[in-house]
């Protein structure tokens, strides 16, 4: 899952296009929760373009790669133990970088 980033779209485009050639990419889609069957995650419940919920099977599994607070909401019903542990995570950034570009990188928009 990707979010918005403050970077030049042209710079990110090649990486995102290569990624999209290897996996299914869905735009305007919100993952609401996991689908669990016999104790195993088998898919996700999602909403596309603001519509109703639908189920999408995922094989061989699901990788939840969101910040812990967001992942806690997604796993809340199916795995309450994981939800509790994820909601306890506190973020402490290890570094902050201030960058100055030698030319204009971002548009005025």
mmCIF file of N, CA, C and O in Angstrom:
data_model
loop_
_atom_site.group_PDB
_atom_site.id
_atom_site.type_symbol
_atom_site.label_atom_id
_atom_site.label_comp_id
_atom_site.label_asym_id
_atom_site.label_seq_id
_atom_site.Cartn_x
_atom_site.Cartn_y
_atom_site.Cartn_z
ATOM 1 N N UNK A 1 0.835 -1.157 0.000
ATOM 2 C CA UNK A 1 0.000 0.000 0.000
ATOM 3 C C UNK A 1 0.892 1.235 0.000
ATOM 4 O O UNK A 1 1.874 1.296 0.710
ATOM 5 N N UNK A 2 0.525 2.195 -0.774
ATOM 6 C CA UNK A 2 1.296 3.423 -0.858
ATOM 7 C C UNK A 2 0.465 4.597 -0.386
ATOM 8 O O UNK A 2 -0.760 4.575 -0.462
ATOM 9 N N UNK A 3 1.117 5.611 0.034
ATOM 10 C CA UNK A 3 0.471 6.837 0.455
ATOM 11 C C UNK A 3 1.058 7.961 -0.385
ATOM 12 O O UNK A 3 1.860 7.730 -1.276
ATOM 13 N N UNK A 4 0.677 9.184 -0.114
ATOM 14 C CA UNK A 4 1.215 10.326 -0.840
ATOM 15 C C UNK A 4 2.580 10.692 -0.264
ATOM 16 O O UNK A 4 2.791 10.630 0.931
ATOM 17 N N UNK A 5 3.476 11.104 -1.138
ATOM 18 C CA UNK A 5 4.798 11.495 -0.704
ATOM 19 C C UNK A 5 5.144 12.834 -1.334
ATOM 20 O O UNK A 5 4.730 13.126 -2.453
ATOM 21 N N UNK A 6 5.899 13.639 -0.631
ATOM 22 C CA UNK A 6 6.309 14.939 -1.114
ATOM 23 C C UNK A 6 7.560 14.768 -1.966
ATOM 24 O O UNK A 6 8.677 15.000 -1.515
ATOM 25 N N UNK A 7 7.358 14.303 -3.181
ATOM 26 C CA UNK A 7 8.479 14.106 -4.088
ATOM 27 C C UNK A 7 7.999 14.311 -5.512
ATOM 28 O O UNK A 7 6.806 14.306 -5.782
ATOM 29 N N UNK A 8 8.915 14.501 -6.390
ATOM 30 C CA UNK A 8 8.601 14.719 -7.787
ATOM 31 C C UNK A 8 7.960 13.459 -8.387
ATOM 32 O O UNK A 8 8.541 12.380 -8.325
ATOM 33 N N UNK A 9 6.749 13.577 -8.969
ATOM 34 C CA UNK A 9 6.122 12.399 -9.586
ATOM 35 C C UNK A 9 6.998 11.781 -10.672
ATOM 36 O O UNK A 9 7.030 10.572 -10.838
ATOM 37 N N UNK A 10 7.707 12.605 -11.419
ATOM 38 C CA UNK A 10 8.564 12.077 -12.486
ATOM 39 C C UNK A 10 9.683 11.209 -11.927
ATOM 40 O O UNK A 10 10.065 10.210 -12.528
ATOM 41 N N UNK A 11 10.191 11.557 -10.767
ATOM 42 C CA UNK A 11 11.273 10.778 -10.166
ATOM 43 C C UNK A 11 10.779 9.422 -9.679
ATOM 44 O O UNK A 11 11.499 8.429 -9.743
ATOM 45 N N UNK A 12 9.558 9.357 -9.170
ATOM 46 C CA UNK A 12 9.017 8.115 -8.627
ATOM 47 C C UNK A 12 8.410 7.218 -9.705
ATOM 48 O O UNK A 12 8.281 6.019 -9.510
ATOM 49 N N UNK A 13 8.043 7.783 -10.829
ATOM 50 C CA UNK A 13 7.319 7.037 -11.863
ATOM 51 C C UNK A 13 8.006 5.744 -12.299
ATOM 52 O O UNK A 13 7.365 4.697 -12.332
ATOM 53 N N UNK A 14 9.298 5.725 -12.629
ATOM 54 C CA UNK A 14 9.916 4.466 -13.076
ATOM 55 C C UNK A 14 9.818 3.351 -12.032
ATOM 56 O O UNK A 14 9.544 2.198 -12.373
ATOM 57 N N UNK A 15 10.029 3.686 -10.783
ATOM 58 C CA UNK A 15 9.952 2.665 -9.729
ATOM 59 C C UNK A 15 8.523 2.149 -9.588
ATOM 60 O O UNK A 15 8.298 0.938 -9.451
ATOM 61 N N UNK A 16 7.542 3.048 -9.611
ATOM 62 C CA UNK A 16 6.148 2.621 -9.479
ATOM 63 C C UNK A 16 5.686 1.811 -10.689
ATOM 64 O O UNK A 16 4.937 0.849 -10.551
ATOM 65 N N UNK A 17 6.120 2.181 -11.872
ATOM 66 C CA UNK A 17 5.757 1.411 -13.066
ATOM 67 C C UNK A 17 6.365 0.009 -13.028
ATOM 68 O O UNK A 17 5.706 -0.970 -13.387
ATOM 69 N N UNK A 18 7.604 -0.115 -12.582
ATOM 70 C CA UNK A 18 8.238 -1.436 -12.453
ATOM 71 C C UNK A 18 7.498 -2.274 -11.421
ATOM 72 O O UNK A 18 7.278 -3.473 -11.617
ATOM 73 N N UNK A 19 7.112 -1.656 -10.326
ATOM 74 C CA UNK A 19 6.342 -2.343 -9.283
ATOM 75 C C UNK A 19 5.013 -2.842 -9.849
ATOM 76 O O UNK A 19 4.626 -3.995 -9.637
ATOM 77 N N UNK A 20 4.313 -2.002 -10.605
ATOM 78 C CA UNK A 20 3.007 -2.349 -11.160
ATOM 79 C C UNK A 20 3.089 -3.480 -12.185
ATOM 80 O O UNK A 20 2.103 -4.171 -12.430
ATOM 81 N N UNK A 21 4.250 -3.699 -12.783
ATOM 82 C CA UNK A 21 4.410 -4.806 -13.719
ATOM 83 C C UNK A 21 4.507 -6.149 -12.999
ATOM 84 O O UNK A 21 4.300 -7.190 -13.600
ATOM 85 N N UNK A 22 4.794 -6.121 -11.708
ATOM 86 C CA UNK A 22 4.993 -7.359 -10.941
ATOM 87 C C UNK A 22 3.802 -7.734 -10.068
ATOM 88 O O UNK A 22 3.649 -8.893 -9.721
ATOM 89 N N UNK A 23 3.012 -6.749 -9.683
ATOM 90 C CA UNK A 23 1.880 -7.008 -8.793
ATOM 91 C C UNK A 23 0.661 -6.223 -9.251
ATOM 92 O O UNK A 23 0.773 -5.266 -10.018
ATOM 93 N N UNK A 24 -0.507 -6.635 -8.773
ATOM 94 C CA UNK A 24 -1.733 -5.909 -9.065
ATOM 95 C C UNK A 24 -1.740 -4.605 -8.293
ATOM 96 O O UNK A 24 -1.480 -4.587 -7.094
ATOM 97 N N UNK A 25 -2.032 -3.520 -8.977
ATOM 98 C CA UNK A 25 -2.109 -2.207 -8.352
ATOM 99 C C UNK A 25 -3.544 -1.715 -8.455
ATOM 100 O O UNK A 25 -4.139 -1.737 -9.527
ATOM 101 N N UNK A 26 -4.104 -1.308 -7.334
ATOM 102 C CA UNK A 26 -5.459 -0.760 -7.297
ATOM 103 C C UNK A 26 -5.377 0.664 -6.777
ATOM 104 O O UNK A 26 -4.858 0.900 -5.700
ATOM 105 N N UNK A 27 -5.926 1.590 -7.546
ATOM 106 C CA UNK A 27 -5.946 2.983 -7.128
ATOM 107 C C UNK A 27 -7.287 3.294 -6.474
ATOM 108 O O UNK A 27 -8.280 2.604 -6.713
ATOM 109 N N UNK A 28 -7.321 4.340 -5.661
ATOM 110 C CA UNK A 28 -8.553 4.775 -4.986
ATOM 111 C C UNK A 28 -9.210 3.634 -4.225
ATOM 112 O O UNK A 28 -10.422 3.437 -4.287
ATOM 113 N N UNK A 29 -8.400 2.860 -3.529
ATOM 114 C CA UNK A 29 -8.877 1.690 -2.802
ATOM 115 C C UNK A 29 -8.451 1.775 -1.343
ATOM 116 O O UNK A 29 -7.307 2.108 -1.050
ATOM 117 N N UNK A 30 -9.389 1.480 -0.444
ATOM 118 C CA UNK A 30 -9.106 1.493 0.982
ATOM 119 C C UNK A 30 -9.260 0.087 1.533
ATOM 120 O O UNK A 30 -10.301 -0.538 1.354
ATOM 121 N N UNK A 31 -8.214 -0.420 2.190
ATOM 122 C CA UNK A 31 -8.291 -1.717 2.853
ATOM 123 C C UNK A 31 -8.947 -1.501 4.204
ATOM 124 O O UNK A 31 -8.490 -0.695 4.998
ATOM 125 N N UNK A 32 -10.047 -2.213 4.444
ATOM 126 C CA UNK A 32 -10.805 -2.046 5.691
ATOM 127 C C UNK A 32 -10.445 -3.086 6.744
ATOM 128 O O UNK A 32 -10.397 -2.781 7.922
ATOM 129 N N UNK A 33 -10.222 -4.326 6.310
ATOM 130 C CA UNK A 33 -9.907 -5.377 7.271
ATOM 131 C C UNK A 33 -9.364 -6.597 6.539
ATOM 132 O O UNK A 33 -9.385 -6.673 5.316
ATOM 133 N N UNK A 34 -8.902 -7.550 7.341
ATOM 134 C CA UNK A 34 -8.410 -8.816 6.807
ATOM 135 C C UNK A 34 -9.537 -9.840 6.773
ATOM 136 O O UNK A 34 -10.486 -9.764 7.548
ATOM 137 N N UNK A 35 -9.413 -10.814 5.901
ATOM 138 C CA UNK A 35 -10.320 -11.969 5.870
ATOM 139 C C UNK A 35 -9.531 -13.142 6.438
ATOM 140 O O UNK A 35 -8.448 -13.466 5.938
ATOM 141 N N UNK A 36 -10.052 -13.764 7.497
ATOM 142 C CA UNK A 36 -9.374 -14.877 8.158
ATOM 143 C C UNK A 36 -10.256 -16.114 8.053
ATOM 144 O O UNK A 36 -11.459 -16.060 8.318
ATOM 145 N N UNK A 37 -9.660 -17.229 7.654
ATOM 146 C CA UNK A 37 -10.368 -18.506 7.558
ATOM 147 C C UNK A 37 -9.509 -19.569 8.230
ATOM 148 O O UNK A 37 -8.336 -19.734 7.880
ATOM 149 N N UNK A 38 -10.083 -20.282 9.204
ATOM 150 C CA UNK A 38 -9.352 -21.320 9.946
ATOM 151 C C UNK A 38 -8.038 -20.786 10.525
ATOM 152 O O UNK A 38 -7.003 -21.454 10.481
ATOM 153 N N UNK A 39 -8.069 -19.550 11.019
ATOM 154 C CA UNK A 39 -6.898 -18.974 11.658
ATOM 155 C C UNK A 39 -5.835 -18.445 10.721
ATOM 156 O O UNK A 39 -4.780 -18.022 11.156
ATOM 157 N N UNK A 40 -6.106 -18.459 9.416
ATOM 158 C CA UNK A 40 -5.130 -17.967 8.433
ATOM 159 C C UNK A 40 -5.714 -16.800 7.667
ATOM 160 O O UNK A 40 -6.884 -16.806 7.303
ATOM 161 N N UNK A 41 -4.889 -15.800 7.409
ATOM 162 C CA UNK A 41 -5.319 -14.668 6.593
ATOM 163 C C UNK A 41 -5.388 -15.130 5.146
ATOM 164 O O UNK A 41 -4.408 -15.623 4.598
ATOM 165 N N UNK A 42 -6.568 -14.998 4.551
ATOM 166 C CA UNK A 42 -6.769 -15.469 3.184
ATOM 167 C C UNK A 42 -7.140 -14.359 2.214
ATOM 168 O O UNK A 42 -7.280 -14.595 1.025
ATOM 169 N N UNK A 43 -7.334 -13.136 2.735
ATOM 170 C CA UNK A 43 -7.691 -12.045 1.845
ATOM 171 C C UNK A 43 -7.893 -10.751 2.594
ATOM 172 O O UNK A 43 -7.556 -10.637 3.767
ATOM 173 N N UNK A 44 -8.460 -9.784 1.869
ATOM 174 C CA UNK A 44 -8.741 -8.474 2.448
ATOM 175 C C UNK A 44 -10.155 -8.040 2.067
ATOM 176 O O UNK A 44 -10.687 -8.449 1.045
ATOM 177 N N UNK A 45 -10.730 -7.218 2.931
ATOM 178 C CA UNK A 45 -11.980 -6.529 2.615
ATOM 179 C C UNK A 45 -11.594 -5.114 2.233
ATOM 180 O O UNK A 45 -10.861 -4.456 2.957
ATOM 181 N N UNK A 46 -12.084 -4.662 1.087
ATOM 182 C CA UNK A 46 -11.693 -3.338 0.632
ATOM 183 C C UNK A 46 -12.850 -2.611 -0.020
ATOM 184 O O UNK A 46 -13.860 -3.208 -0.376
ATOM 185 N N UNK A 47 -12.670 -1.325 -0.127
ATOM 186 C CA UNK A 47 -13.636 -0.453 -0.775
ATOM 187 C C UNK A 47 -12.925 0.241 -1.924
ATOM 188 O O UNK A 47 -11.867 0.838 -1.733
ATOM 189 N N UNK A 48 -13.501 0.136 -3.119
ATOM 190 C CA UNK A 48 -12.893 0.761 -4.288
ATOM 191 C C UNK A 48 -13.729 1.954 -4.725
ATOM 192 O O UNK A 48 -14.943 1.867 -4.815
ATOM 193 N N UNK A 49 -13.066 3.067 -4.967
ATOM 194 C CA UNK A 49 -13.717 4.304 -5.398
ATOM 195 C C UNK A 49 -14.865 4.709 -4.490
ATOM 196 O O UNK A 49 -15.904 5.194 -4.954
ATOM 197 N N UNK A 50 -14.718 4.485 -3.188
ATOM 198 C CA UNK A 50 -15.737 4.892 -2.229
ATOM 199 C C UNK A 50 -16.970 4.008 -2.216
ATOM 200 O O UNK A 50 -17.953 4.332 -1.552
ATOM 201 N N UNK A 51 -16.935 2.886 -2.911
ATOM 202 C CA UNK A 51 -18.088 1.978 -2.975
ATOM 203 C C UNK A 51 -18.170 1.075 -1.753
ATOM 204 O O UNK A 51 -17.450 1.246 -0.772
ATOM 205 N N UNK A 52 -19.056 0.099 -1.839
ATOM 206 C CA UNK A 52 -19.237 -0.849 -0.751
ATOM 207 C C UNK A 52 -18.058 -1.790 -0.600
ATOM 208 O O UNK A 52 -17.159 -1.835 -1.439
ATOM 209 N N UNK A 53 -18.090 -2.545 0.476
ATOM 210 C CA UNK A 53 -17.005 -3.484 0.758
ATOM 211 C C UNK A 53 -17.090 -4.701 -0.144
ATOM 212 O O UNK A 53 -18.178 -5.215 -0.421
ATOM 213 N N UNK A 54 -15.934 -5.177 -0.557
ATOM 214 C CA UNK A 54 -15.848 -6.436 -1.297
ATOM 215 C C UNK A 54 -14.666 -7.213 -0.748
ATOM 216 O O UNK A 54 -13.790 -6.659 -0.094
ATOM 217 N N UNK A 55 -14.670 -8.510 -0.987
ATOM 218 C CA UNK A 55 -13.569 -9.369 -0.549
ATOM 219 C C UNK A 55 -12.682 -9.699 -1.731
ATOM 220 O O UNK A 55 -13.157 -9.964 -2.816
ATOM 221 N N UNK A 56 -11.397 -9.674 -1.481
ATOM 222 C CA UNK A 56 -10.422 -10.072 -2.493
ATOM 223 C C UNK A 56 -9.530 -11.138 -1.878
ATOM 224 O O UNK A 56 -8.878 -10.893 -0.870
ATOM 225 N N UNK A 57 -9.530 -12.334 -2.469
ATOM 226 C CA UNK A 57 -8.635 -13.372 -1.940
ATOM 227 C C UNK A 57 -7.182 -12.998 -2.202
ATOM 228 O O UNK A 57 -6.867 -12.357 -3.204
ATOM 229 N N UNK A 58 -6.333 -13.382 -1.296
ATOM 230 C CA UNK A 58 -4.901 -13.125 -1.420
ATOM 231 C C UNK A 58 -4.185 -14.456 -1.214
ATOM 232 O O UNK A 58 -4.418 -15.138 -0.228
ATOM 233 N N UNK A 59 -3.352 -14.838 -2.152
ATOM 234 C CA UNK A 59 -2.562 -16.049 -1.989
ATOM 235 C C UNK A 59 -1.134 -15.729 -2.363
ATOM 236 O O UNK A 59 -0.913 -14.958 -3.285
ATOM 237 N N UNK A 60 -0.154 -16.271 -1.724
ATOM 238 C CA UNK A 60 -0.243 -17.227 -0.635
ATOM 239 C C UNK A 60 -0.479 -16.590 0.722
ATOM 240 O O UNK A 60 -0.692 -17.277 1.703
ATOM 241 N N UNK A 61 -0.466 -15.261 0.822
ATOM 242 C CA UNK A 61 -0.670 -14.640 2.123
ATOM 243 C C UNK A 61 -0.772 -13.138 2.005
ATOM 244 O O UNK A 61 -0.832 -12.594 0.912
ATOM 245 N N UNK A 62 -0.795 -12.485 3.145
ATOM 246 C CA UNK A 62 -0.936 -11.036 3.195
ATOM 247 C C UNK A 62 0.224 -10.459 3.990
ATOM 248 O O UNK A 62 0.570 -10.976 5.048
ATOM 249 N N UNK A 63 0.818 -9.419 3.486
ATOM 250 C CA UNK A 63 1.828 -8.678 4.219
ATOM 251 C C UNK A 63 1.212 -7.334 4.572
ATOM 252 O O UNK A 63 0.792 -6.591 3.689
ATOM 253 N N UNK A 64 1.098 -7.062 5.866
ATOM 254 C CA UNK A 64 0.555 -5.786 6.316
ATOM 255 C C UNK A 64 1.733 -4.851 6.518
ATOM 256 O O UNK A 64 2.522 -5.029 7.424
ATOM 257 N N UNK A 65 1.848 -3.863 5.633
ATOM 258 C CA UNK A 65 2.970 -2.926 5.718
ATOM 259 C C UNK A 65 2.422 -1.510 5.810
ATOM 260 O O UNK A 65 2.364 -0.781 4.834
ATOM 261 N N UNK A 66 1.968 -1.189 6.976
ATOM 262 C CA UNK A 66 1.464 0.140 7.289
ATOM 263 C C UNK A 66 2.084 0.541 8.617
ATOM 264 O O UNK A 66 2.571 -0.300 9.364
ATOM 265 N N UNK A 67 2.009 1.813 8.955
ATOM 266 C CA UNK A 67 2.414 2.173 10.319
ATOM 267 C C UNK A 67 1.556 1.392 11.305
ATOM 268 O O UNK A 67 0.404 1.052 11.023
ATOM 269 N N UNK A 68 2.098 1.117 12.461
ATOM 270 C CA UNK A 68 1.410 0.263 13.440
ATOM 271 C C UNK A 68 0.009 0.756 13.774
ATOM 272 O O UNK A 68 -0.919 -0.043 13.872
ATOM 273 N N UNK A 69 -0.177 2.080 13.928
ATOM 274 C CA UNK A 69 -1.513 2.578 14.281
ATOM 275 C C UNK A 69 -2.542 2.261 13.200
ATOM 276 O O UNK A 69 -3.685 1.939 13.500
ATOM 277 N N UNK A 70 -2.155 2.317 11.925
ATOM 278 C CA UNK A 70 -3.076 2.000 10.831
ATOM 279 C C UNK A 70 -3.295 0.493 10.734
ATOM 280 O O UNK A 70 -4.419 0.036 10.508
ATOM 281 N N UNK A 71 -2.246 -0.285 10.905
ATOM 282 C CA UNK A 71 -2.374 -1.742 10.865
ATOM 283 C C UNK A 71 -3.261 -2.237 11.997
ATOM 284 O O UNK A 71 -4.028 -3.190 11.820
ATOM 285 N N UNK A 72 -3.202 -1.586 13.154
ATOM 286 C CA UNK A 72 -4.042 -1.989 14.294
ATOM 287 C C UNK A 72 -5.514 -1.904 13.924
ATOM 288 O O UNK A 72 -6.307 -2.778 14.290
ATOM 289 N N UNK A 73 -5.897 -0.878 13.190
ATOM 290 C CA UNK A 73 -7.301 -0.755 12.765
ATOM 291 C C UNK A 73 -7.691 -1.838 11.763
ATOM 292 O O UNK A 73 -8.804 -2.347 11.783
ATOM 293 N N UNK A 74 -6.773 -2.205 10.888
ATOM 294 C CA UNK A 74 -7.079 -3.193 9.850
ATOM 295 C C UNK A 74 -7.216 -4.598 10.430
ATOM 296 O O UNK A 74 -8.031 -5.386 9.979
ATOM 297 N N UNK A 75 -6.439 -4.929 11.456
ATOM 298 C CA UNK A 75 -6.472 -6.281 12.028
ATOM 299 C C UNK A 75 -7.376 -6.375 13.257
ATOM 300 O O UNK A 75 -7.451 -7.412 13.898
ATOM 301 N N UNK A 76 -8.097 -5.302 13.596
ATOM 302 C CA UNK A 76 -8.816 -5.184 14.872
ATOM 303 C C UNK A 76 -9.765 -6.331 15.167
ATOM 304 O O UNK A 76 -9.776 -6.850 16.273
ATOM 305 N N UNK A 77 -10.585 -6.750 14.219
ATOM 306 C CA UNK A 77 -11.613 -7.750 14.499
ATOM 307 C C UNK A 77 -11.093 -9.177 14.439
ATOM 308 O O UNK A 77 -11.466 -10.018 15.250
ATOM 309 N N UNK A 78 -10.234 -9.459 13.480
ATOM 310 C CA UNK A 78 -9.805 -10.830 13.244
ATOM 311 C C UNK A 78 -8.684 -11.274 14.166
ATOM 312 O O UNK A 78 -8.575 -12.450 14.488
ATOM 313 N N UNK A 79 -7.839 -10.363 14.563
ATOM 314 C CA UNK A 79 -6.693 -10.723 15.406
ATOM 315 C C UNK A 79 -6.534 -9.696 16.531
ATOM 316 O O UNK A 79 -5.651 -8.837 16.472
ATOM 317 N N UNK A 80 -7.396 -9.788 17.555
ATOM 318 C CA UNK A 80 -7.351 -8.784 18.625
ATOM 319 C C UNK A 80 -6.017 -8.734 19.351
ATOM 320 O O UNK A 80 -5.605 -7.667 19.821
ATOM 321 N N UNK A 81 -5.303 -9.836 19.459
ATOM 322 C CA UNK A 81 -3.994 -9.819 20.110
ATOM 323 C C UNK A 81 -3.003 -8.980 19.325
ATOM 324 O O UNK A 81 -2.244 -8.191 19.897
ATOM 325 N N UNK A 82 -3.010 -9.138 18.019
ATOM 326 C CA UNK A 82 -2.127 -8.333 17.173
ATOM 327 C C UNK A 82 -2.529 -6.864 17.239
ATOM 328 O O UNK A 82 -1.673 -5.978 17.285
ATOM 329 N N UNK A 83 -3.823 -6.596 17.269
ATOM 330 C CA UNK A 83 -4.301 -5.213 17.365
ATOM 331 C C UNK A 83 -3.762 -4.548 18.627
ATOM 332 O O UNK A 83 -3.269 -3.433 18.593
ATOM 333 N N UNK A 84 -3.840 -5.265 19.744
ATOM 334 C CA UNK A 84 -3.374 -4.703 21.014
ATOM 335 C C UNK A 84 -1.888 -4.367 20.945
ATOM 336 O O UNK A 84 -1.461 -3.273 21.316
ATOM 337 N N UNK A 85 -1.109 -5.306 20.441
ATOM 338 C CA UNK A 85 0.341 -5.075 20.372
ATOM 339 C C UNK A 85 0.682 -3.944 19.407
ATOM 340 O O UNK A 85 1.549 -3.120 19.687
ATOM 341 N N UNK A 86 0.003 -3.891 18.267
ATOM 342 C CA UNK A 86 0.270 -2.832 17.297
ATOM 343 C C UNK A 86 -0.111 -1.460 17.847
ATOM 344 O O UNK A 86 0.573 -0.462 17.594
ATOM 345 N N UNK A 87 -1.197 -1.401 18.607
ATOM 346 C CA UNK A 87 -1.636 -0.111 19.143
ATOM 347 C C UNK A 87 -0.715 0.398 20.243
ATOM 348 O O UNK A 87 -0.775 1.568 20.612
ATOM 349 N N UNK A 88 0.151 -0.450 20.766
ATOM 350 C CA UNK A 88 1.094 -0.043 21.807
ATOM 351 C C UNK A 88 2.413 0.506 21.255
ATOM 352 O O UNK A 88 3.220 1.042 21.999
ATOM 353 N N UNK A 89 2.627 0.378 19.948
ATOM 354 C CA UNK A 89 3.882 0.831 19.347
ATOM 355 C C UNK A 89 3.941 2.354 19.378
ATOM 356 O O UNK A 89 2.983 3.030 19.014
ATOM 357 N N UNK A 90 5.056 2.881 19.809
ATOM 358 C CA UNK A 90 5.293 4.325 19.825
ATOM 359 C C UNK A 90 6.445 4.621 18.868
ATOM 360 O O UNK A 90 7.462 3.930 18.881
ATOM 361 N N UNK A 91 6.250 5.625 18.047
ATOM 362 C CA UNK A 91 7.271 5.968 17.061
ATOM 363 C C UNK A 91 8.235 7.003 17.601
ATOM 364 O O UNK A 91 7.838 8.008 18.150
ATOM 365 N N UNK A 92 9.499 6.726 17.412
ATOM 366 C CA UNK A 92 10.560 7.648 17.774
ATOM 367 C C UNK A 92 11.531 7.681 16.597
ATOM 368 O O UNK A 92 12.369 6.790 16.468
ATOM 369 N N UNK A 93 11.402 8.681 15.731
ATOM 370 C CA UNK A 93 12.282 8.707 14.556
ATOM 371 C C UNK A 93 13.752 8.702 14.972
ATOM 372 O O UNK A 93 14.131 9.344 15.947
ATOM 373 N N UNK A 94 14.547 7.988 14.206
ATOM 374 C CA UNK A 94 15.963 7.897 14.543
ATOM 375 C C UNK A 94 16.769 9.027 13.915
ATOM 376 O O UNK A 94 17.860 9.327 14.363
ATOM 377 N N UNK A 95 16.220 9.630 12.874
ATOM 378 C CA UNK A 95 16.949 10.733 12.249
ATOM 379 C C UNK A 95 15.984 11.615 11.472
ATOM 380 O O UNK A 95 14.918 11.175 11.063
ATOM 381 N N UNK A 96 16.384 12.843 11.299
ATOM 382 C CA UNK A 96 15.630 13.795 10.493
ATOM 383 C C UNK A 96 16.624 14.429 9.537
ATOM 384 O O UNK A 96 17.736 14.770 9.920
ATOM 385 N N UNK A 97 16.222 14.563 8.280
ATOM 386 C CA UNK A 97 17.125 15.106 7.285
ATOM 387 C C UNK A 97 16.523 16.371 6.690
ATOM 388 O O UNK A 97 15.362 16.379 6.296
ATOM 389 N N UNK A 98 17.294 17.418 6.637
ATOM 390 C CA UNK A 98 16.906 18.659 5.983
ATOM 391 C C UNK A 98 17.703 18.734 4.696
ATOM 392 O O UNK A 98 18.934 18.695 4.714
ATOM 393 N N UNK A 99 17.000 18.823 3.571
ATOM 394 C CA UNK A 99 17.662 18.770 2.273
ATOM 395 C C UNK A 99 17.414 20.065 1.527
ATOM 396 O O UNK A 99 16.296 20.570 1.493
ATOM 397 N N UNK A 100 18.463 20.602 0.915
ATOM 398 C CA UNK A 100 18.331 21.775 0.059
ATOM 399 C C UNK A 100 18.714 21.343 -1.361
ATOM 400 O O UNK A 100 19.789 20.777 -1.587
ATOM 401 N N UNK A 101 17.814 21.600 -2.330
ATOM 402 C CA UNK A 101 18.069 21.225 -3.707
ATOM 403 C C UNK A 101 18.825 22.346 -4.415
ATOM 404 O O UNK A 101 18.614 23.522 -4.135
ATOM 405 N N UNK A 102 19.671 21.981 -5.376
ATOM 406 C CA UNK A 102 20.433 22.991 -6.099
ATOM 407 C C UNK A 102 19.679 23.526 -7.309
ATOM 408 O O UNK A 102 20.181 24.352 -8.044
ATOM 409 N N UNK A 103 18.455 23.047 -7.522
ATOM 410 C CA UNK A 103 17.606 23.506 -8.632
ATOM 411 C C UNK A 103 16.153 23.291 -8.229
ATOM 412 O O UNK A 103 15.879 22.534 -7.298
ATOM 413 N N UNK A 104 15.197 23.923 -8.916
ATOM 414 C CA UNK A 104 13.783 23.704 -8.593
ATOM 415 C C UNK A 104 13.403 22.248 -8.877
ATOM 416 O O UNK A 104 13.670 21.719 -9.947
ATOM 417 N N UNK A 105 12.801 21.603 -7.896
ATOM 418 C CA UNK A 105 12.409 20.203 -8.044
ATOM 419 C C UNK A 105 10.892 20.069 -8.083
ATOM 420 O O UNK A 105 10.355 19.260 -8.810
ATOM 421 N N UNK A 106 10.191 20.888 -7.304
ATOM 422 C CA UNK A 106 8.748 20.779 -7.188
ATOM 423 C C UNK A 106 8.073 21.947 -7.913
ATOM 424 O O UNK A 106 8.585 23.063 -7.920
ATOM 425 N N UNK A 107 6.907 21.673 -8.473
ATOM 426 C CA UNK A 107 6.167 22.737 -9.148
ATOM 427 C C UNK A 107 5.568 23.688 -8.094
ATOM 428 O O UNK A 107 5.538 23.379 -6.913
ATOM 429 N N UNK A 108 5.086 24.830 -8.541
ATOM 430 C CA UNK A 108 4.468 25.802 -7.640
ATOM 431 C C UNK A 108 3.200 25.238 -7.003
ATOM 432 O O UNK A 108 2.764 25.671 -5.945
ATOM 433 N N UNK A 109 2.577 24.245 -7.629
ATOM 434 C CA UNK A 109 1.372 23.624 -7.063
ATOM 435 C C UNK A 109 1.748 22.784 -5.890
ATOM 436 O O UNK A 109 1.003 22.459 -5.049
#
